[in-house]
């Protein structure tokens, strides 16, 4: 069950960005966003939708227009773009985890990097670090968006602490090593209103030894998008 996040305002823009939080405007095209959602006991959690171009319902893709607190993507910081192209971003996650079956990793080149967007996150208790959920804006047809969780540690040092593919991303209350646990999933179907459906490849991630490690995995789940539950 989805845990709740009780710390920090929702996804404030970081200092390497423009310095202000991106907000949904009346005419904005919402391709991805994060927002606060009420879960059990009325507590607030965080959920991110990465729909890209793979069939998420129009109702859900435009849902952010009714959420003035929604955090929309910001451009990838120029410094991070250059370090990705130069191969200077550390990737302790990939050193430990092979590519998941059925997942195609994008080639990091100018075309890929120039099209990346970032959703600011706050995953740890250290004000000296900053985190982004970085994703592809135009994934291949019918493929879930590929994403990276990248942490900035200061002095030009970045590291990829998680990478995977999917449309749903949750920040949970539980922590390990002062970092919030995460959950990711791909969806198979959503109802007409985009509020519930079935999901595949539901994974729980826990921060250990400098990156996110796989804590648990569920092949299928169903229920509200905020809290999909394993199918028995």
CSV table of C-alpha atoms in Angstrom, one decimal:
chain,number,residue,atom,x,y,z
A,1,UNK,CA,0.0,0.0,0.0
A,2,UNK,CA,1.3,3.5,-0.8
A,3,UNK,CA,2.9,5.2,2.1
A,4,UNK,CA,2.5,9.0,2.6
A,5,UNK,CA,4.9,11.8,2.4
A,6,UNK,CA,4.6,14.3,5.3
A,7,UNK,CA,7.7,16.4,4.8
A,8,UNK,CA,8.4,19.4,2.6
A,9,UNK,CA,6.2,21.3,0.2
A,10,UNK,CA,5.5,19.5,-3.1
A,11,UNK,CA,8.5,19.3,-5.3
A,12,UNK,CA,10.0,22.8,-5.1
A,13,UNK,CA,12.2,23.9,-8.0
A,14,UNK,CA,15.9,23.5,-7.2
A,15,UNK,CA,18.6,26.1,-7.3
A,16,UNK,CA,20.1,24.9,-10.6
A,17,UNK,CA,16.8,25.5,-12.3
A,18,UNK,CA,15.1,28.8,-12.9
A,19,UNK,CA,14.5,29.3,-9.2
A,20,UNK,CA,10.7,29.1,-9.3
A,21,UNK,CA,8.3,26.2,-9.3
A,22,UNK,CA,6.7,25.5,-12.7
A,23,UNK,CA,3.0,25.7,-12.5
A,24,UNK,CA,0.2,24.5,-14.7
A,25,UNK,CA,-1.2,27.4,-16.8
A,26,UNK,CA,-4.7,27.3,-18.4
A,27,UNK,CA,-3.3,26.6,-21.8
A,28,UNK,CA,-0.4,24.3,-20.7
A,29,UNK,CA,0.1,21.0,-22.3
A,30,UNK,CA,0.6,18.5,-19.5
A,31,UNK,CA,2.8,15.6,-20.6
A,32,UNK,CA,4.1,14.8,-17.1
A,33,UNK,CA,3.7,16.1,-13.6
A,34,UNK,CA,3.8,15.3,-9.9
A,35,UNK,CA,1.2,16.3,-7.3
A,36,UNK,CA,0.1,15.8,-3.8
A,37,UNK,CA,-2.6,13.2,-3.4
A,38,UNK,CA,-4.5,12.2,-0.3
A,39,UNK,CA,-4.1,8.7,0.8
A,40,UNK,CA,-5.0,6.8,4.0
A,41,UNK,CA,-6.1,8.8,7.0
A,42,UNK,CA,-6.2,12.0,5.0
A,43,UNK,CA,-2.4,12.3,4.9
A,44,UNK,CA,-0.7,13.7,1.8
A,45,UNK,CA,1.6,11.7,-0.5
A,46,UNK,CA,3.4,12.3,-3.8
A,47,UNK,CA,2.7,10.7,-7.1
A,48,UNK,CA,4.2,11.4,-10.5
A,49,UNK,CA,2.7,10.6,-13.9
A,50,UNK,CA,5.0,10.0,-16.8
A,51,UNK,CA,2.7,9.6,-19.8
A,52,UNK,CA,4.8,10.6,-22.7
A,53,UNK,CA,3.0,9.4,-25.8
A,54,UNK,CA,1.9,5.9,-24.8
A,55,UNK,CA,-1.8,6.1,-24.4
A,56,UNK,CA,-2.6,7.6,-21.1
A,57,UNK,CA,-6.2,8.8,-21.1
A,58,UNK,CA,-6.9,12.4,-22.1
A,59,UNK,CA,-8.7,12.9,-18.8
A,60,UNK,CA,-5.5,12.0,-16.8
A,61,UNK,CA,-3.1,13.9,-19.0
A,62,UNK,CA,-5.0,17.1,-18.5
A,63,UNK,CA,-5.7,16.5,-14.9
A,64,UNK,CA,-3.0,18.9,-13.9
A,65,UNK,CA,-4.9,21.8,-15.2
A,66,UNK,CA,-7.2,21.4,-12.2
A,67,UNK,CA,-4.4,21.1,-9.8
A,68,UNK,CA,-2.8,24.5,-9.1
A,69,UNK,CA,-0.2,22.9,-6.9
A,70,UNK,CA,1.0,20.5,-9.6
A,71,UNK,CA,4.7,20.5,-10.3
A,72,UNK,CA,5.4,20.5,-14.0
A,73,UNK,CA,8.7,19.5,-15.7
A,74,UNK,CA,11.6,21.9,-15.9
A,75,UNK,CA,14.4,21.9,-18.5
A,76,UNK,CA,17.4,19.8,-17.6
A,77,UNK,CA,20.2,22.0,-16.1
A,78,UNK,CA,22.8,22.8,-18.8
A,79,UNK,CA,25.6,21.5,-16.6
A,80,UNK,CA,23.9,18.2,-16.2
A,81,UNK,CA,23.3,17.9,-20.0
A,82,UNK,CA,27.0,18.5,-20.7
A,83,UNK,CA,28.1,16.0,-18.1
A,84,UNK,CA,25.7,13.3,-19.5
A,85,UNK,CA,27.1,13.8,-23.0
A,86,UNK,CA,30.7,13.7,-21.7
A,87,UNK,CA,30.0,10.4,-19.8
A,88,UNK,CA,30.9,12.1,-16.5
A,89,UNK,CA,27.7,11.2,-14.6
A,90,UNK,CA,28.4,8.3,-12.2
A,91,UNK,CA,26.0,5.4,-12.3
A,92,UNK,CA,26.3,3.1,-9.3
A,93,UNK,CA,22.8,1.7,-10.0
A,94,UNK,CA,23.8,0.2,-13.3
A,95,UNK,CA,26.9,-1.2,-11.9
A,96,UNK,CA,24.7,-3.4,-9.7
A,97,UNK,CA,21.6,-4.0,-11.8
A,98,UNK,CA,21.5,-5.4,-15.4
A,99,UNK,CA,19.0,-4.0,-17.9
A,100,UNK,CA,15.5,-5.3,-17.0
A,101,UNK,CA,13.9,-7.7,-19.5
A,102,UNK,CA,11.8,-5.8,-22.1
A,103,UNK,CA,13.4,-2.5,-21.4
A,104,UNK,CA,15.3,-0.6,-24.1
A,105,UNK,CA,17.8,1.9,-22.8
A,106,UNK,CA,18.1,5.1,-24.7
A,107,UNK,CA,21.4,6.0,-26.2
A,108,UNK,CA,22.8,9.1,-24.5
A,109,UNK,CA,23.5,11.4,-27.4
A,110,UNK,CA,22.6,15.1,-28.3
A,111,UNK,CA,19.2,14.2,-29.6
A,112,UNK,CA,18.3,12.3,-26.4
A,113,UNK,CA,19.7,14.7,-23.9
A,114,UNK,CA,18.2,17.8,-25.6
A,115,UNK,CA,14.7,16.2,-25.3
A,116,UNK,CA,15.0,15.3,-21.6
A,117,UNK,CA,12.8,17.0,-19.0
A,118,UNK,CA,13.1,16.9,-15.2
A,119,UNK,CA,10.7,16.8,-12.3
A,120,UNK,CA,12.3,18.2,-9.1
A,121,UNK,CA,12.2,15.8,-6.1
A,122,UNK,CA,13.3,15.9,-2.5
A,123,UNK,CA,14.4,12.4,-1.6
A,124,UNK,CA,16.8,12.9,1.3
A,125,UNK,CA,17.3,15.0,4.4
A,126,UNK,CA,20.4,16.7,3.1
A,127,UNK,CA,20.0,20.3,1.9
A,128,UNK,CA,23.3,20.0,0.1
A,129,UNK,CA,21.9,17.5,-2.5
A,130,UNK,CA,19.2,17.9,-5.1
A,131,UNK,CA,17.3,15.2,-7.0
A,132,UNK,CA,15.5,15.0,-10.3
A,133,UNK,CA,13.2,12.5,-11.9
A,134,UNK,CA,14.6,12.8,-15.5
A,135,UNK,CA,12.5,11.3,-18.3
A,136,UNK,CA,12.2,11.1,-22.1
A,137,UNK,CA,9.5,13.4,-23.5
A,138,UNK,CA,9.0,11.4,-26.7
A,139,UNK,CA,9.5,7.7,-26.1
A,140,UNK,CA,9.1,5.1,-28.8
A,141,UNK,CA,5.6,4.3,-29.8
A,142,UNK,CA,3.8,2.1,-27.2
A,143,UNK,CA,6.9,1.9,-25.0
A,144,UNK,CA,6.8,3.2,-21.4
A,145,UNK,CA,8.9,6.3,-20.9
A,146,UNK,CA,12.4,5.7,-19.7
A,147,UNK,CA,13.5,7.6,-16.7
A,148,UNK,CA,16.5,8.2,-14.4
A,149,UNK,CA,16.6,9.5,-10.8
A,150,UNK,CA,19.7,11.7,-10.7
A,151,UNK,CA,21.2,13.2,-7.6
A,152,UNK,CA,23.4,16.3,-7.6
A,153,UNK,CA,25.9,16.2,-4.8
A,154,UNK,CA,27.5,19.6,-5.4
A,155,UNK,CA,30.8,20.6,-7.0
A,156,UNK,CA,29.7,19.3,-10.4
A,157,UNK,CA,29.1,15.7,-9.1
A,158,UNK,CA,26.0,13.9,-10.3
A,159,UNK,CA,25.1,10.2,-9.9
A,160,UNK,CA,22.3,8.1,-11.3
A,161,UNK,CA,20.7,6.4,-8.3
A,162,UNK,CA,17.9,4.6,-10.2
A,163,UNK,CA,16.9,4.0,-13.8
A,164,UNK,CA,13.9,2.1,-15.2
A,165,UNK,CA,10.9,2.5,-17.5
A,166,UNK,CA,7.3,3.1,-16.5
A,167,UNK,CA,4.5,5.6,-16.3
A,168,UNK,CA,3.9,5.8,-12.5
A,169,UNK,CA,6.3,6.9,-9.8
A,170,UNK,CA,5.6,7.2,-6.1
A,171,UNK,CA,7.6,8.8,-3.2
A,172,UNK,CA,6.8,6.9,0.0
A,173,UNK,CA,7.1,7.9,3.7
A,174,UNK,CA,9.4,5.1,4.7
A,175,UNK,CA,13.1,5.8,4.6
A,176,UNK,CA,16.4,4.0,4.4
A,177,UNK,CA,19.7,5.7,4.8
A,178,UNK,CA,17.8,9.0,5.1
A,179,UNK,CA,16.2,8.6,1.6
A,180,UNK,CA,12.5,8.1,0.9
A,181,UNK,CA,11.6,4.7,-0.5
A,182,UNK,CA,10.2,4.7,-4.1
A,183,UNK,CA,7.8,2.7,-6.1
A,184,UNK,CA,7.5,2.4,-9.9
A,185,UNK,CA,5.1,0.8,-12.2
A,186,UNK,CA,3.8,0.5,-15.8
A,187,UNK,CA,0.1,0.6,-16.4
A,188,UNK,CA,-1.7,-1.9,-18.6
A,189,UNK,CA,-5.1,-0.2,-18.6
A,190,UNK,CA,-6.8,2.8,-17.0
A,191,UNK,CA,-10.5,3.4,-16.7
A,192,UNK,CA,-12.2,6.2,-18.6
A,193,UNK,CA,-11.6,8.7,-15.9
A,194,UNK,CA,-8.0,7.7,-15.4
A,195,UNK,CA,-8.5,7.1,-11.7
A,196,UNK,CA,-8.0,3.4,-11.5
A,197,UNK,CA,-6.8,0.5,-13.6
A,198,UNK,CA,-4.3,-2.4,-13.8
A,199,UNK,CA,-0.5,-2.2,-13.5
A,200,UNK,CA,2.4,-4.4,-14.4
A,201,UNK,CA,6.0,-4.5,-13.2
A,202,UNK,CA,5.3,-2.8,-9.8
A,203,UNK,CA,8.6,-2.4,-8.0
A,204,UNK,CA,9.6,-1.0,-4.6
A,205,UNK,CA,13.0,0.6,-4.2
A,206,UNK,CA,15.1,1.2,-1.1
A,207,UNK,CA,18.2,3.4,-0.8
A,208,UNK,CA,21.3,1.5,0.2
A,209,UNK,CA,25.0,2.1,-0.4
A,210,UNK,CA,24.6,5.1,-2.5
A,211,UNK,CA,21.8,4.1,-4.9
A,212,UNK,CA,18.3,2.5,-4.9
A,213,UNK,CA,18.2,-1.2,-4.7
A,214,UNK,CA,15.2,-3.4,-5.5
A,215,UNK,CA,13.3,-4.2,-2.3
A,216,UNK,CA,10.3,-6.1,-3.8
A,217,UNK,CA,8.5,-6.7,-7.1
A,218,UNK,CA,4.9,-7.5,-8.0
A,219,UNK,CA,4.0,-8.7,-11.5
A,220,UNK,CA,0.5,-7.4,-11.5
A,221,UNK,CA,-1.5,-4.9,-9.4
A,222,UNK,CA,-4.9,-3.2,-9.7
A,223,UNK,CA,-6.8,-0.4,-8.1
A,224,UNK,CA,-6.7,3.4,-7.8
A,225,UNK,CA,-3.7,5.0,-9.4
A,226,UNK,CA,-2.6,6.4,-6.0
A,227,UNK,CA,-2.6,3.0,-4.4
A,228,UNK,CA,-2.5,0.0,-6.8
A,229,UNK,CA,-2.6,-3.3,-4.8
A,230,UNK,CA,-1.1,-6.6,-5.7
A,231,UNK,CA,-3.6,-9.0,-7.5
A,232,UNK,CA,-4.1,-12.2,-5.5
